[in-house]
Amino acid sequence: MMPEIGHFALIIAFCLTLMLAVVPAWGAWRGNATAMALAPTLAVGILVFVGISFACLASAFLQDDFSVALVASHSNSLLPPIYKFAAVWGNHEGSLMLWALILALWTAAVAVFSPQLPLLVLSRVLAVMGAIGVGFLSFSLVTSNPFARLLPSTPVEGSDLNPLLQDPGLIIHPPLLYMGYVGFSVAFAFAVAALLGGRLDASWARWSRPWTNIAWGFLSLGIMLGSWWAYYELGWGGWWFWDPVENASFMPWLAGTALIHSLAATDKRGLFKSWTVLLAIFAFSLSLLGTFLVRSGVLTSVHAFATDPARGMFILVFLAIVVGGSLTLYAFRAPTVSSRVTFAWVSRESLLLCNNVVFLVATLTVLFGTLFPLIVDALGMGKVSVGPPYFNAVFVPLMVLLVPFMGIGPLSRWKGDDIARWRSELIIPALAAVACGLTFPLLNAPYNIWVALSVLLSSWLCLGLAQDVWRRLRNASSAARGLRRLTPGYCGMLIAHLGFAACVIGIVATSQYSLERDLRMSPGDTQELAGYDFKFVEVTQVRGPNFIADEARVVVSRDNAIVTTLLPQKRRYLAGGSVMTEAAIDPGLFRDLYVAMGEPVGNDGAWAMRLHYKPLVRWMWLGAIFMAVGAFTSVLDKRYRGQRGVVHSDSKAALHGA
Amino acid sequence: MHPVRRQRLLLVLFVVLFSSLAIGLVSYALRGNINLFYPPVDVVSGKAPTGHSIRVGGMVEQGSVRRSEDSLEVSFMLTDYKASVPVVYVGILPDLFGEEQGAVASGMLDSEGVLQATEILAKHDENYMPPEVAYALENAGFDEKGKIK
């Protein structure tokens, strides 16, 4: 019964999205306030019904209702309850449900948290989000119904959830990633609404900026979690593979990074308006493209589920409608919204422009590398794959180009600045950064030109920020007052940029200093790696809730003092019989030690073992967390509280006046 | 020139310069870093280049997997049931690697026609087949069990 209720709720939600897409838009066109006022109610209604539907699906998973085809093929009664719940989105149909739920969540959030938005704008924004909802809910209902039953031949037991997915990573990575992916639909909806209304003013940027920042923050977290998950779960210590699906999430992030910076210029100075709109369209289109790449299975990837051409076709058509429609609208409307503000070449605007150009080019090169195999295949020129060397070769120089400007950015002034002032402000940070770059081997690290460069660039970034904070504080009467005067917007920028610096150092140091050895080890053997002794003690059999495993005990010591005991496993899952490597990691702020088991070799109990020493690998993920925290912090800024804040201060002033 | 126009011109020049730089970088990076895929039958008939990184995909032939006694060297045959390519790999194989399973190996062909693999990809769940392997088998006219279609 429950699955039918869920299916029914999904159909009701679909009807509501249809109404949301049509009625408020009609109201906005005709000036009918009643029709427009319906939008927030509909948005909340959609959330309720998609929520009911999702809850029904989740309960089918939790109660092992194997008469539902999706549950039968992706769950098992032995599965721990938390993974049964996460299994809801560990498959194509369910992940679409998650997508729909999060879209409903964002739509309702816009409806509820935008009291300062004029009704006309709000109804347009919600109508656009409704239209996106129509696309996804019909996709779910028509091509991938999650509630399809297996009647009357109901299996007694489900085939298992893919063991790779039986991990805490599955519980949090997809929801966070989708929060980011889908969140860009808000920026997109604001942009399209502004194009529809023909009015792109500073207030438009101010409204859409906090939403974009939040979405970007979630996307950063989602990507970071994906990387971390791959690192410990796939068992060979890599954290980024330039896999098509990773790229699919990375491209919206790159475009989104350009967008949040361009929005800053639009918000503060009324500049780059049509450009910002284009970026918003671009970022969301890339999210959709990502969905297409993941769900259609056209590319070889660890994320591809078993495929169905009809589904790929559906998303492709949807993508074409969204991109084609919004670009056509843009072509007709953008000229009317272009700005007439000018700025000098030496100014913050130019630096933001540099940011935008670099990130856009980075997006396009990644896009090109991702789609190149498809293009070549479509032209019948053979099957190629574009490997990590391509992406590294184009991506790294672009980032190197970015950071020098990034160091100046926070210090620079809007509208017009002075090179002489930059020079006098930045000469000390510049010299100090060079000194850091030259002397970092004093920290007991071998000299490496790439690490030196990354230290140079990161310290330039951090010291530039420090200089700017100091400049703001020294004009204040006391340090505490000066600190209080730093707005959340500024603090957010500070935190996010520091995170970027940490990321740069982490990535470069890990890539350059990591040591890896694949070895044959017999019980009792000791191997040395980076000054640590790894002693392979024994292998024992252990039992988990739904697997049995060979567990190795590896005692790690340094200078005869025991550092840690690592227990990597080789698991065999009972339901599907599939084998999985579970790496054991001793994490640390400055280094990770990583042991994974290969397979048994020979007859004397020897195993193939993989030992890793990974310095500063955590910095990269910590950096991404910083970026997300920065994005969330910036949203607390007073300027986004809009008219309510204004009214408030007005009434205060009135009180004081009285 | 009008200052706004001059600004716009400089902007356009900047964008053109930058994007040509990027295109140059992309084409340079592409030249050395794309791996062409070859079905085993093409490798055996000599269509694949030696000394250049390629990818070969097919089914792992039954009874062909041999491990060395004292190192992590593994050798096996990849087949599309028309022809087989010997592959040598040193290291740890993916969990779902096995005989009569699809796999893709990337590496260079040596002068004896043996693929010295640097990376082995196997499927990542029970029901998934790497598209290239499916393509290679399709090409040779066999299904994944080795039966003629």
Short mmCIF file of C-alpha atoms in Angstrom, two decimals, chain A residues 13-14 17-18 20-21 46 99-100 103-104 107 126-140 284 318:
data_model
loop_
_atom_site.label_atom_id
_atom_site.label_comp_id
_atom_site.label_asym_id
_atom_site.label_seq_id
_atom_site.Cartn_x
_atom_site.Cartn_y
_atom_site.Cartn_z
CA ALA A 13 3.50 16.79 -6.69
CA PHE A 14 3.93 16.67 -10.45
CA THR A 17 4.74 21.73 -10.22
CA LEU A 18 2.75 22.10 -13.44
CA LEU A 20 3.53 26.39 -10.19
CA ALA A 21 5.16 26.65 -13.61
CA ILE A 46 5.24 20.48 -3.62
CA TRP A 99 17.11 15.29 -6.67
CA ALA A 100 13.37 16.05 -6.76
CA LEU A 103 14.68 20.78 -5.64
CA ALA A 104 11.40 20.96 -3.70
CA THR A 107 11.89 25.97 -4.01
CA LEU A 126 9.15 30.19 -8.32
CA ALA A 127 7.53 29.62 -11.70
CA VAL A 128 10.94 28.94 -13.24
CA MET A 129 11.78 26.53 -10.43
CA GLY A 130 8.39 24.92 -10.95
CA ALA A 131 9.22 24.40 -14.60
CA ILE A 132 12.47 22.69 -13.64
CA GLY A 133 10.45 20.55 -11.24
CA VAL A 134 8.10 19.58 -14.06
CA GLY A 135 11.09 18.34 -16.02
CA PHE A 136 12.51 16.22 -13.24
CA LEU A 137 9.28 14.83 -11.86
CA SER A 138 8.08 13.81 -15.32
CA PHE A 139 11.49 12.23 -15.89
CA SER A 140 11.01 10.26 -12.72
CA PHE A 284 22.94 25.39 -13.95
CA PHE A 318 15.41 18.52 -21.22
#
